[in-house]
Structure formats: C-alpha cells, structure tokens
Amino acid sequence: MTVHTDIDRSSIDRGTPEKTAVQTVTLEIDGFPVTVPAGTSIMRAASLAGIQVPKLCATDSLEAFGSCRLCLVEIAGRKGTPASCTTPAENGMKVSTQTDRVAKLRRGVMELYISDHPLDCLTCAANGDCELQDMAGAVGLRDVRYGYAGENHLGQAKDESNPYFTFDPSKCIVCSRCVRACEEVQGTFALTIDQRGFASHVSAGMNEDILDSECVSCGACVQACPTATLIEKSIIQHGTPERSVITTCAYCGVGCTFEAELQGDRVVRMTPYKDGKANHGHSCVKGRFAWGYATHKERIVKPMIRKSIKDPWREVSWDEAIAYTAAEFKRIQEKYGRGSIGGITSSRCTNEEVFVMQKMIRAAFHNNNVDTCARVCHSPTGYGLKTAFGTSAGTQDFDSVNDADVILVIGANPTDAHPVFASRMKHRLREGAKLIVIDPRAIDLVRTPHVEASYYLPLLPGTNVAMINALAHTIATEGLIDKEFVAKNCDEAEFKAWRAFVSKPENSPEAFAKVTGVPAKDIRAAARLYATGGNGAIYYGLGVTEHSQGSTMVLGMANLAMATGNLGRNGVGVNPLRGQNNVQGSCDMGSFPHEYSGYRHVSEEAPRKMFEKDWGVALDPEPGLRIPNMFDSALDGTFMGLYVQGEDIAQSDPNTHHVTSALSAMECIVVHDLFLNETAAYAHVFLPGASFLEKDGTFTNAERRIGRVRKAIPPMCGMAEWEVTMKLSAALGYPMHYNHPSEIMDEIARLTPTFAGVSYDKLDELGSVQWPCNEKAPEGTPVMHIGGFARGKGKFVLTEYVPTDERTGPRFPLLLTTGRILSQYNVGAQTRRTENNVWHDEDILEIHPHDAENRGISEGDRVALVSRAGDTSMRAHITERVQPGVVYTTFHHPESGANVITTDYSDWATNCPEYKVTAVEVRLTNRESRWQEDYAELQKRQRIETLAAE
Ligand code: SF4
Ligand code: SF4
Ligand code: SF4
Ligand code: FES
C-alpha cells in the first residue's frame, strides 16, 4: 500500500469495474495474451495487459456507459469499431487498439469535443489534472478544424451555490459520469441529463441550483468528472496538490480512508481512497469537505490555566501547565483520597492516545476511574453482544451487506449518520434486497429514490423491547426457527427457556400493538420476512442503545439473529453502526472502569498480574467510577479532579443542570481539546489538542477495522495527545517511554490477545485489519463467529419488556426523541466551524401537524420545549415524518440545549443515558429559556476572557 506519495496518479483507472467471476476468458490484445474473469470489458482487459485505451465517459468506479466513442477498437472478424468499455472480452478474441482507422476516428471525436470547449487550459484550475487534456494528447490531436463561430456551449453561467465545489457548464462534455456517480455510487439521483442532442446538459433536479437540489454534497460527481466542470473550490483557490498522505476520516464510525492532498502544510483536498476497505473510494460531505475546522482561527494552540473558573485564562508554557495539573491532582488526592480524581477518554482520539490515557489513570492515578463517551452511546452494545456471542463488537464487515437479502434497520439513520455505508446499503437494496425499518421517525431510507421499505414499523419511543419480543413471538410460534443452527450453535436449555418466554401470549404482536403503536399484522409480516427472506442482516444505532432497556434490546436482537440462523456468514449478523470514528477503539483500549484492553475485568487476577508485570506497578482490583458516578461523587464532595480528553460532557451528557453542577463542584478540571468547548467553561486547565491531520496513530471503525491515521502536517500546538499524557504521567511519578505511537501499538498487541497480530508494518502492508488479528487470524477477521461463537455456545437471554419510568402525562404529553443530521457531527465542535452550517445552522423541533395545530404552532414558530428536567426553546418544523405524540430534534448546537431537557434515566446494565425518550410539552413562546439566556451570558464572558488571554 502506498503511504506517502508525490501525488501518485498511478492508481490506474482501468475504465470499468472489476468482475469477480470464477470462470475466465483468454484473448489477445495488440498481440499480447491476457486472461480475465468472464464479463470483464475489453478496456479493462487491455489495461490489465498494460495497454491504456483512450476513454472519457468510462471510469472504473462506474458501470460502462458507452457514450463518448473515444475507446473504439477493432476486433478481428467483426465489422465496425466497437466501444471497448461496453464490449465484454471473449475467449479467442483478437483485439487491436491502435490501428490507423481507430486513431483517425478518435481524433475526430476529440476534435468535436475540443471545438466546443474553452481553450483556457493554462488558467484552468484542473490544468495538469484533466482527462480531456490527457486524452487530447493521447489521441495525438494537433489541430481543430471547426471554429467557435457556430452554436456552442461556451459562456454559460457557473453554479457556485455549493460551498465546496462549482459547476461550470461551459466545460462540460456531457459524459454523464457525474450523473452515474450520483446514482450508482451515492444513490441520491440528484443529477440528470436534461434534453437531447446538442441541447443535452447536466441538470440538478428541475434545473435548480445544486444547493437547492436533492444533492447531499458527497462529492462523488466532482471526483468522477474528467474535466474542470465540477471542481473543488479549494483547488480553484489554491491550485493542485503536490503531495499526499493516506489517512482515516476523523468523523463517523464508518472510518473512510482518504488521501489528504497538500501543498506544503496546507491541505487542499481530501480524496477518498480507492483501496480504502471501508469506503472503496467514496465519502460523505463531512470527510471530503468539512476539514476546515482543523485550521480554524478559534483553535487554541497554547496551554492555559486559571485558579478559579471565575478568573480569566492565562497562557502558560507546556511545562507550567503540566506541572500545575500534576500538583493539583496530587493535592486533591492527598486531601480527598486516591479515588478522588479520574479521567474520560475520547472516542475521537487514536487508539494509542486512549491506551496511554487509561494506563496513566490506572498506573499514575492509582485507581480505575476511567470511563469513555461510549458510556453514553454504545455501552449496551458491548454488554449485550459480549453476553450473547462472547465479543463486544459487531459481527460483520461492511461489505457483508452486499450478500444480505433482508436488511432490518432498527433505531439507526444511516443516510445521515453513516452515509458511506448507507450508500452501499442502498446499492444492495436497489439490487433487490428487502428492507424493514423500525424507528419512531420516518428516516430517509423508508422511501428514497428506487428504494422503499417493505415494512416500516413506526413504534413509539421506548418500546423497542416490546417490538423485538413481538417479532420473536411470531418467529417462535409460526415455526420459523432455524432449529439446525440453534441445535448446533446455542445453549439448548437457554434456548428452550427463551422460546417458552417469547411464545407467551403477552409477548404477541397483538398484545404489544397498543404499546408499540404498530398494528400486529405489520409486526408479523416483518418477522416472517426477516426469518424467511434469505440472509437477514440487522443494523442498529443509538435508537436501540440509548434507552433504559438498551442492553435488553441488544440481547433481544442477538436472540432473534440466533433463532433464525442469521449469524456466522456473509450477508447476516447483528451490526452496531458506531457513532464516533474511534468509539469501538476507545472501548477496545480499556477505557471502561472495570476492564483492561481486550475487555478483561480488573478483578480477574491473571490479566491484572500481566498488566502489573508489564507496567511495573500495582493495580487496583476494584472497578472505578463510571461517568454518572463521577458526577454524583463530585456533588457529594468526594470526586474533585477530572481530566477530559477530547469530549464535551457539558453539552453531550444528559441533564445539563446536573452535569454543570457537578463540574462546578470540582477543584481541578482539565480539558484537552481543539477548541474552548462547553466543558471548558468549568475547566481550570486547558491543554490544546492536535487534529487527526497532525498526528500518527490508528482508529478502529464500526466493523472492527483498524486503520492508520498518518501525520500530514505538524501539530499546531507542538504535541500530540499521547505525548501530553506521557508528560503528565511522568510529572505524577509514573514515566512512560514511547518514541512513536507504533511502540504504543506494540504494547497493545503484547497485552491484548485480539490485537496480538497488529503492528504498523502490517497495517502499512495490508492497508487495514479487522480484529481479532492474531495467530489464528494473521490478516484479521472480517466476519465473526463462523462455525461457532467466540464464547462457545450462543446465549439466549430472556428480555422482559419493562416500560421506562419516563412517562407521558397531562403535564408532559409528548415524547421527545433525538438524532443526527448529515451535515453536522455530534456536538458540532468540528462541523459548526465549517461551511456545513449552510445546511443546518440551528437545531429544529420536528412536530406532527396535529400536535402543532392543537398548540397553535405554525411553521418556523419559536416553541418552548419543557421536560421534568428543564426547558429550552427552538424553532418548530411541522412534518409528518414524526407521528402524533412524538417530537424530534438534533443536538448539534449548544445554544439549543437539547440535553437540558433529557433526564437521568439510564440503561439498567451500563448506565447509558436514556436520551431517546423524554416526556415533554411544547408550547408557543417568543423568548429564549432562562437556561439559554444564562448560556449566552456565559459565552459572552468566555469570549471576553479569551480576548483578554490573547
Ligand atoms: S455531490 Fe453527491 S449527491 Fe450531490 S450531485 Fe454530486 S454525487 Fe450527487
Ligand atoms: S459535469 Fe463533468 S462528469 Fe458531468 S457530464 Fe459534464 S464533464 Fe461529464
Ligand atoms: S461516512 Fe463517516 S468516515 Fe466516511 S467520510 Fe463520512 S464522516 Fe467520514
Ligand atoms: S470510454 Fe468507451 S465510449 Fe466512452
């Protein structure tokens, strides 16, 4: 795998996609024999033989289209000059790609293109990176006989509406690559070729501006365009790149691989990497375009301290900041005891950074008070899947969806939150796989171009377990269990107990119809489809986990998959769509207070002794505090120091009043981040962080894929997080000695059986690997549990439905649920500092027309949103996406205070907060809430302090 390149254009575009047929054909091209899989085009076969046939409308990420006529060849014994991109190779063919006849034809075609193309190559932004230019050279075009006097397409107005790319129709050759990329790769169908013949042109929607169209700004069309018609504004502004570094996106859990393309130390383009195994050359708007935050003027690049949170910040040297933090933590431990400090690791940081952070807490703080933001998102996944199957992770790789026949999406919104995987999923659905969606809100997938769910079950928030039991009841009582799979792979007694439990009448779809709000016949039909439709694959998200029964629901889905035999091969499985880029990794690295890396309990003697020996320090055998326990202990006066690595708990954790009271009660809070986030308002030490472009390391995505993060530019603040942690640990009396993150990975591999075979050399060689990667699986494990479960026998667990304590009533008659939107990312710290705000610059409350009418609410009105925990306000959007009785909002903007109203209820097993169910009332208002006024005041104060510090 290429790691650093001088803009290596050598990743050859072979013109048409790879074919994987086992059967091969052998032909002769320009006298050279070549053998390829059946179905391969002549163009691709020629390319594999080292012969590049000129082309314009063909590219190997898209199916052949055959419109430009530049790739003509001659075939012995056949009349005419067929297009090599659309003609399949056949046994015994003799193909000539370079005859006088085809050369003349190609020049004629090029002449026509060039005669209607502005000849401004020297000042064109794509100069040197333009296929039209390359092809003019390749066909030997020397002059153009036709002038510009006749009708032409020159001088047409540019569409510059999209913040990241422009569309200049005067340069368009109508090759349709953009249209096909939008359809085949992205699956949005935003573009079309309008009209015919000379008048044909690329159109977004009904001849709208791109920004106003259905376009989701994924950039696939820009990447596919062979000319400067669709081109990045960053390239227009800065010119073409001169070097590139292959790295991993720092946004969501899909973990797309990118080429960061640079001029010196300036990133000018992020191009999704063709060989990236999670994304196969595709991306979404965040990864491809929303990287400007990394050099945003609000980045803090110098450490700061202050004695009290009422004082202004004071810029200090790294040495002073580290010494001050260490002294404060030591003072607090002396006064309040060993367990009075702790830390929260970041799912945005690298595996290596998380590993050294939890090591510092265990070895230098001498306690296990380490937790991670996974606590508030996917901790039930870890608990549930480990209990059922023996491994705290999803079962499949993303490519597995290509073999799914029935896709069951529960509590996830892939097109917004995991867009690149959603494109793959939509591709499979367009090929004919069936779709079932279970969600309180009609997500885009329910009906999107050429995709429609066979069943959409709009359940009420908080009734997931009732739904899964009703589905299981149908499967168990209608003879749809895969008895052979269960007998071979699962514990028999537990299975029998489960079958008896779900078969009870009180678990029937009819009994739960009223609870879930979904007609029994739809539940039954969906269950039958999942159980009998072929390979059934479950994909789920935070709509499953962030509930008081989050862990129960994960177990319920595991039961369903085992009962139907949908595990242990391609196309099936139980697949969490992880939120943050490294949430899987932060869990794997030992970020929980009860577990070391690889999910070994701290109370177990064998792993503890191993870590003690390796680290040369005695370790605490008692689990430490979880995040909610840290807050409670702070309010009790026993937990007084907290190190927060790359998280914004004041914005992201539920019940903001409770969180900020706890933060205010502590004596030393250290925030290690890129920006002064909401938590920093309560901090005493601010340590500047490094963005993903500024450091080396690894991220682990939702399919357990460990991918390299490579330093493209030096850290603006001088140090990566792992170096800062090492310094602090040394100041606390426990020095660590790493020269490079690869040495941290070597330690992780030494101490973590599922990572035993992982090294930077292997990652450089293979591109990425999926754990377990060890002696048994030296190149990693794409699909888990083949031939048996990691824990031995699969475990069925009874999943009784227990309604949440958060109930609606006369004062709070509506249920609020929350989610994400494509253009913004979680608390928005990164995306709010990019042009992505053009799509979503505030959080909006979605409300059903009936509920709006009952309250006199019109579109765009400001409404108060009130719960038992607090109140906030935002503007209303009236939509039938949500059902009557349910309202919905995103949580990307701190000033909307979505978590001011969420409650303290949490998952019984893991304390994952119940973000997805809050009883609320909504009413018209003309002012911000008290909390919002206080927040605005706090922001103002913080701005003044920052200015003072500057
Ligand atoms: S940016 Fe993506 S969604 Fe928009 S038109 Fe291009 S391919 Fe389609
Ligand atoms: S915009 Fe580019 S990709 Fe689309 S038809 Fe025109 S030249 Fe081809
Ligand atoms: S899908 Fe996720 S990982 Fe891929 S580019 Fe988008 S945000 Fe980045
Ligand atoms: S490349 Fe074959 S017809 Fe265009």
mmCIF file of N, CA and C in Angstrom, residues 597-674:
data_model
loop_
_atom_site.group_PDB
_atom_site.id
_atom_site.type_symbol
_atom_site.label_atom_id
_atom_site.label_comp_id
_atom_site.label_asym_id
_atom_site.label_seq_id
_atom_site.Cartn_x
_atom_site.Cartn_y
_atom_site.Cartn_z
ATOM 1 N N SER A 597 -7.683 -3.336 28.360
ATOM 2 C CA SER A 597 -7.834 -3.516 26.912
ATOM 3 C C SER A 597 -8.197 -4.973 26.623
ATOM 4 N N GLY A 598 -9.036 -5.147 25.592
ATOM 5 C CA GLY A 598 -9.472 -6.503 25.265
ATOM 6 C C GLY A 598 -10.543 -7.014 26.194
ATOM 7 N N TYR A 599 -11.154 -6.114 26.968
ATOM 8 C CA TYR A 599 -12.339 -6.444 27.787
ATOM 9 C C TYR A 599 -12.062 -7.489 28.865
ATOM 10 N N ARG A 600 -10.885 -7.374 29.552
ATOM 11 C CA ARG A 600 -10.592 -8.263 30.684
ATOM 12 C C ARG A 600 -10.890 -7.520 31.981
ATOM 13 N N HIS A 601 -11.656 -8.165 32.856
ATOM 14 C CA HIS A 601 -12.121 -7.497 34.073
ATOM 15 C C HIS A 601 -10.949 -7.210 35.021
ATOM 16 N N VAL A 602 -10.975 -6.021 35.626
ATOM 17 C CA VAL A 602 -9.854 -5.641 36.506
ATOM 18 C C VAL A 602 -9.752 -6.532 37.744
ATOM 19 N N SER A 603 -10.861 -7.195 38.091
ATOM 20 C CA SER A 603 -10.826 -8.035 39.293
ATOM 21 C C SER A 603 -10.242 -9.419 39.000
ATOM 22 N N GLU A 604 -10.088 -9.753 37.698
ATOM 23 C CA GLU A 604 -9.518 -11.067 37.364
ATOM 24 C C GLU A 604 -8.009 -11.019 37.561
ATOM 25 N N GLU A 605 -7.525 -12.028 38.297
ATOM 26 C CA GLU A 605 -6.126 -11.952 38.711
ATOM 27 C C GLU A 605 -5.142 -12.086 37.538
ATOM 28 N N ALA A 606 -5.448 -13.016 36.629
ATOM 29 C CA ALA A 606 -4.460 -13.297 35.566
ATOM 30 C C ALA A 606 -4.179 -12.054 34.716
ATOM 31 N N PRO A 607 -5.203 -11.415 34.139
ATOM 32 C CA PRO A 607 -4.865 -10.224 33.343
ATOM 33 C C PRO A 607 -4.257 -9.117 34.194
ATOM 34 N N ARG A 608 -4.767 -8.961 35.425
ATOM 35 C CA ARG A 608 -4.227 -7.874 36.255
ATOM 36 C C ARG A 608 -2.733 -8.090 36.524
ATOM 37 N N LYS A 609 -2.381 -9.335 36.827
ATOM 38 C CA LYS A 609 -0.955 -9.635 37.081
ATOM 39 C C LYS A 609 -0.121 -9.357 35.832
ATOM 40 N N MET A 610 -0.702 -9.694 34.667
ATOM 41 C CA MET A 610 0.051 -9.478 33.426
ATOM 42 C C MET A 610 0.326 -7.978 33.237
ATOM 43 N N PHE A 611 -0.716 -7.158 33.431
ATOM 44 C CA PHE A 611 -0.526 -5.711 33.285
ATOM 45 C C PHE A 611 0.431 -5.175 34.356
ATOM 46 N N GLU A 612 0.291 -5.673 35.576
ATOM 47 C CA GLU A 612 1.179 -5.203 36.662
ATOM 48 C C GLU A 612 2.643 -5.487 36.320
ATOM 49 N N LYS A 613 2.871 -6.692 35.774
ATOM 50 C CA LYS A 613 4.251 -7.074 35.441
ATOM 51 C C LYS A 613 4.783 -6.187 34.310
ATOM 52 N N ASP A 614 3.958 -6.014 33.295
ATOM 53 C CA ASP A 614 4.400 -5.227 32.141
ATOM 54 C C ASP A 614 4.601 -3.762 32.495
ATOM 55 N N TRP A 615 3.713 -3.250 33.315
ATOM 56 C CA TRP A 615 3.763 -1.815 33.632
ATOM 57 C C TRP A 615 4.601 -1.504 34.887
ATOM 58 N N GLY A 616 4.965 -2.565 35.617
ATOM 59 C CA GLY A 616 5.819 -2.376 36.792
ATOM 60 C C GLY A 616 5.152 -1.583 37.901
ATOM 61 N N VAL A 617 3.873 -1.830 38.121
ATOM 62 C CA VAL A 617 3.151 -1.068 39.140
ATOM 63 C C VAL A 617 1.990 -1.925 39.648
ATOM 64 N N ALA A 618 1.632 -1.741 40.932
ATOM 65 C CA ALA A 618 0.474 -2.467 41.478
ATOM 66 C C ALA A 618 -0.803 -1.796 40.993
ATOM 67 N N LEU A 619 -1.783 -2.608 40.584
ATOM 68 C CA LEU A 619 -3.031 -2.053 40.045
ATOM 69 C C LEU A 619 -4.199 -2.358 40.978
ATOM 70 N N ASP A 620 -5.154 -1.445 40.975
ATOM 71 C CA ASP A 620 -6.332 -1.567 41.844
ATOM 72 C C ASP A 620 -7.261 -2.665 41.300
ATOM 73 N N PRO A 621 -7.618 -3.667 42.104
ATOM 74 C CA PRO A 621 -8.500 -4.722 41.604
ATOM 75 C C PRO A 621 -9.980 -4.346 41.609
ATOM 76 N N GLU A 622 -10.288 -3.172 42.151
ATOM 77 C CA GLU A 622 -11.703 -2.750 42.225
ATOM 78 C C GLU A 622 -12.058 -1.879 41.032
ATOM 79 N N PRO A 623 -13.209 -2.117 40.390
ATOM 80 C CA PRO A 623 -13.624 -1.218 39.305
ATOM 81 C C PRO A 623 -13.741 0.217 39.805
ATOM 82 N N GLY A 624 -13.503 1.163 38.921
ATOM 83 C CA GLY A 624 -13.597 2.569 39.292
ATOM 84 C C GLY A 624 -14.976 3.142 39.010
ATOM 85 N N LEU A 625 -15.022 4.474 38.924
ATOM 86 C CA LEU A 625 -16.303 5.165 38.756
ATOM 87 C C LEU A 625 -16.671 5.301 37.277
ATOM 88 N N ARG A 626 -17.964 5.123 36.986
ATOM 89 C CA ARG A 626 -18.491 5.450 35.666
ATOM 90 C C ARG A 626 -18.750 6.963 35.625
ATOM 91 N N ILE A 627 -18.971 7.501 34.429
ATOM 92 C CA ILE A 627 -19.170 8.954 34.313
ATOM 93 C C ILE A 627 -20.295 9.447 35.242
ATOM 94 N N PRO A 628 -21.482 8.818 35.229
ATOM 95 C CA PRO A 628 -22.533 9.340 36.116
ATOM 96 C C PRO A 628 -22.151 9.260 37.589
ATOM 97 N N ASN A 629 -21.370 8.207 37.961
ATOM 98 C CA ASN A 629 -20.908 8.109 39.357
ATOM 99 C C ASN A 629 -19.930 9.223 39.674
ATOM 100 N N MET A 630 -19.122 9.594 38.670
ATOM 101 C CA MET A 630 -18.176 10.703 38.896
ATOM 102 C C MET A 630 -18.952 11.977 39.219
ATOM 103 N N PHE A 631 -20.014 12.222 38.447
ATOM 104 C CA PHE A 631 -20.809 13.434 38.693
ATOM 105 C C PHE A 631 -21.451 13.385 40.093
ATOM 106 N N ASP A 632 -22.037 12.244 40.417
ATOM 107 C CA ASP A 632 -22.692 12.132 41.734
ATOM 108 C C ASP A 632 -21.678 12.323 42.857
ATOM 109 N N SER A 633 -20.484 11.711 42.684
ATOM 110 C CA SER A 633 -19.456 11.819 43.733
ATOM 111 C C SER A 633 -18.943 13.244 43.843
ATOM 112 N N ALA A 634 -18.897 13.956 42.712
ATOM 113 C CA ALA A 634 -18.472 15.362 42.760
ATOM 114 C C ALA A 634 -19.459 16.152 43.609
ATOM 115 N N LEU A 635 -20.739 15.886 43.413
ATOM 116 C CA LEU A 635 -21.745 16.618 44.190
ATOM 117 C C LEU A 635 -21.717 16.198 45.662
ATOM 118 N N ASP A 636 -21.239 14.958 45.923
ATOM 119 C CA ASP A 636 -21.085 14.500 47.317
ATOM 120 C C ASP A 636 -19.790 15.012 47.941
ATOM 121 N N GLY A 637 -18.922 15.615 47.141
ATOM 122 C CA GLY A 637 -17.668 16.159 47.664
ATOM 123 C C GLY A 637 -16.549 15.140 47.768
ATOM 124 N N THR A 638 -16.643 14.010 47.038
ATOM 125 C CA THR A 638 -15.579 13.006 47.127
ATOM 126 C C THR A 638 -14.810 12.823 45.822
ATOM 127 N N PHE A 639 -15.244 13.465 44.760
ATOM 128 C CA PHE A 639 -14.552 13.355 43.460
ATOM 129 C C PHE A 639 -14.270 14.771 42.982
ATOM 130 N N MET A 640 -13.006 15.167 42.982
ATOM 131 C CA MET A 640 -12.696 16.600 42.861
ATOM 132 C C MET A 640 -11.783 16.952 41.692
ATOM 133 N N GLY A 641 -11.270 15.944 40.960
ATOM 134 C CA GLY A 641 -10.377 16.262 39.831
ATOM 135 C C GLY A 641 -10.697 15.390 38.627
ATOM 136 N N LEU A 642 -10.792 16.012 37.452
ATOM 137 C CA LEU A 642 -11.194 15.261 36.252
ATOM 138 C C LEU A 642 -10.377 15.725 35.051
ATOM 139 N N TYR A 643 -9.867 14.736 34.301
ATOM 140 C CA TYR A 643 -9.138 15.013 33.051
ATOM 141 C C TYR A 643 -10.046 14.568 31.907
ATOM 142 N N VAL A 644 -10.474 15.521 31.088
ATOM 143 C CA VAL A 644 -11.393 15.189 29.984
ATOM 144 C C VAL A 644 -10.639 15.303 28.669
ATOM 145 N N GLN A 645 -10.461 14.154 28.021
ATOM 146 C CA GLN A 645 -9.711 14.117 26.765
ATOM 147 C C GLN A 645 -10.701 14.188 25.596
ATOM 148 N N GLY A 646 -10.719 15.293 24.879
ATOM 149 C CA GLY A 646 -11.473 15.381 23.622
ATOM 150 C C GLY A 646 -12.942 15.049 23.714
ATOM 151 N N GLU A 647 -13.597 15.432 24.774
ATOM 152 C CA GLU A 647 -15.051 15.237 24.881
ATOM 153 C C GLU A 647 -15.659 16.520 25.404
ATOM 154 N N ASP A 648 -16.941 16.707 25.140
ATOM 155 C CA ASP A 648 -17.615 17.907 25.638
ATOM 156 C C ASP A 648 -18.809 17.480 26.479
ATOM 157 N N ILE A 649 -18.491 17.001 27.678
ATOM 158 C CA ILE A 649 -19.538 16.397 28.500
ATOM 159 C C ILE A 649 -20.613 17.402 28.909
ATOM 160 N N ALA A 650 -20.260 18.692 28.967
ATOM 161 C CA ALA A 650 -21.273 19.681 29.370
ATOM 162 C C ALA A 650 -22.357 19.804 28.308
ATOM 163 N N GLN A 651 -21.996 19.475 27.059
ATOM 164 C CA GLN A 651 -23.011 19.537 26.010
ATOM 165 C C GLN A 651 -23.588 18.158 25.697
ATOM 166 N N SER A 652 -22.752 17.128 25.788
ATOM 167 C CA SER A 652 -23.204 15.842 25.269
ATOM 168 C C SER A 652 -23.898 14.961 26.303
ATOM 169 N N ASP A 653 -23.663 15.202 27.584
ATOM 170 C CA ASP A 653 -24.252 14.296 28.558
ATOM 171 C C ASP A 653 -25.637 14.775 28.984
ATOM 172 N N PRO A 654 -26.477 13.839 29.441
ATOM 173 C CA PRO A 654 -27.873 14.215 29.707
ATOM 174 C C PRO A 654 -28.005 15.052 30.972
ATOM 175 N N ASN A 655 -29.112 15.731 31.065
ATOM 176 C CA ASN A 655 -29.445 16.564 32.226
ATOM 177 C C ASN A 655 -28.324 17.567 32.503
ATOM 178 N N THR A 656 -28.241 18.548 31.635
ATOM 179 C CA THR A 656 -27.156 19.530 31.690
ATOM 180 C C THR A 656 -27.026 20.190 33.064
ATOM 181 N N HIS A 657 -28.171 20.484 33.706
ATOM 182 C CA HIS A 657 -28.102 21.136 35.023
ATOM 183 C C HIS A 657 -27.286 20.298 35.998
ATOM 184 N N HIS A 658 -27.553 18.988 35.992
ATOM 185 C CA HIS A 658 -26.855 18.071 36.883
ATOM 186 C C HIS A 658 -25.362 18.041 36.539
ATOM 187 N N VAL A 659 -25.055 17.962 35.249
ATOM 188 C CA VAL A 659 -23.656 17.863 34.820
ATOM 189 C C VAL A 659 -22.896 19.126 35.204
ATOM 190 N N THR A 660 -23.490 20.293 34.914
ATOM 191 C CA THR A 660 -22.752 21.530 35.184
ATOM 192 C C THR A 660 -22.632 21.776 36.694
ATOM 193 N N SER A 661 -23.621 21.328 37.465
ATOM 194 C CA SER A 661 -23.483 21.451 38.927
ATOM 195 C C SER A 661 -22.305 20.607 39.397
ATOM 196 N N ALA A 662 -22.192 19.389 38.840
ATOM 197 C CA ALA A 662 -21.091 18.503 39.245
ATOM 198 C C ALA A 662 -19.756 19.105 38.822
ATOM 199 N N LEU A 663 -19.690 19.634 37.595
ATOM 200 C CA LEU A 663 -18.435 20.221 37.120
ATOM 201 C C LEU A 663 -18.056 21.423 37.995
ATOM 202 N N SER A 664 -19.059 22.211 38.357
ATOM 203 C CA SER A 664 -18.781 23.402 39.181
ATOM 204 C C SER A 664 -18.255 23.014 40.557
ATOM 205 N N ALA A 665 -18.620 21.810 41.021
ATOM 206 C CA ALA A 665 -18.219 21.388 42.367
ATOM 207 C C ALA A 665 -16.765 20.909 42.420
ATOM 208 N N MET A 666 -16.167 20.613 41.249
ATOM 209 C CA MET A 666 -14.813 20.026 41.278
ATOM 210 C C MET A 666 -13.738 21.109 41.414
ATOM 211 N N GLU A 667 -12.561 20.700 41.902
ATOM 212 C CA GLU A 667 -11.494 21.674 42.167
ATOM 213 C C GLU A 667 -10.473 21.772 41.044
ATOM 214 N N CYS A 668 -10.382 20.728 40.228
ATOM 215 C CA CYS A 668 -9.470 20.829 39.070
ATOM 216 C C CYS A 668 -10.034 20.029 37.901
ATOM 217 N N ILE A 669 -10.458 20.752 36.906
ATOM 218 C CA ILE A 669 -10.914 20.094 35.672
ATOM 219 C C ILE A 669 -9.944 20.458 34.566
ATOM 220 N N VAL A 670 -9.445 19.420 33.886
ATOM 221 C CA VAL A 670 -8.523 19.620 32.768
ATOM 222 C C VAL A 670 -9.278 19.267 31.487
ATOM 223 N N VAL A 671 -9.336 20.202 30.562
ATOM 224 C CA VAL A 671 -9.948 19.922 29.261
ATOM 225 C C VAL A 671 -8.837 19.888 28.221
ATOM 226 N N HIS A 672 -8.771 18.791 27.503
ATOM 227 C CA HIS A 672 -7.743 18.610 26.469
ATOM 228 C C HIS A 672 -8.484 18.551 25.141
ATOM 229 N N ASP A 673 -8.468 19.635 24.373
ATOM 230 C CA ASP A 673 -9.337 19.695 23.194
ATOM 231 C C ASP A 673 -8.789 20.685 22.180
ATOM 232 N N LEU A 674 -9.447 20.714 21.021
ATOM 233 C CA LEU A 674 -9.034 21.654 19.976
ATOM 234 C C LEU A 674 -9.571 23.055 20.250
#
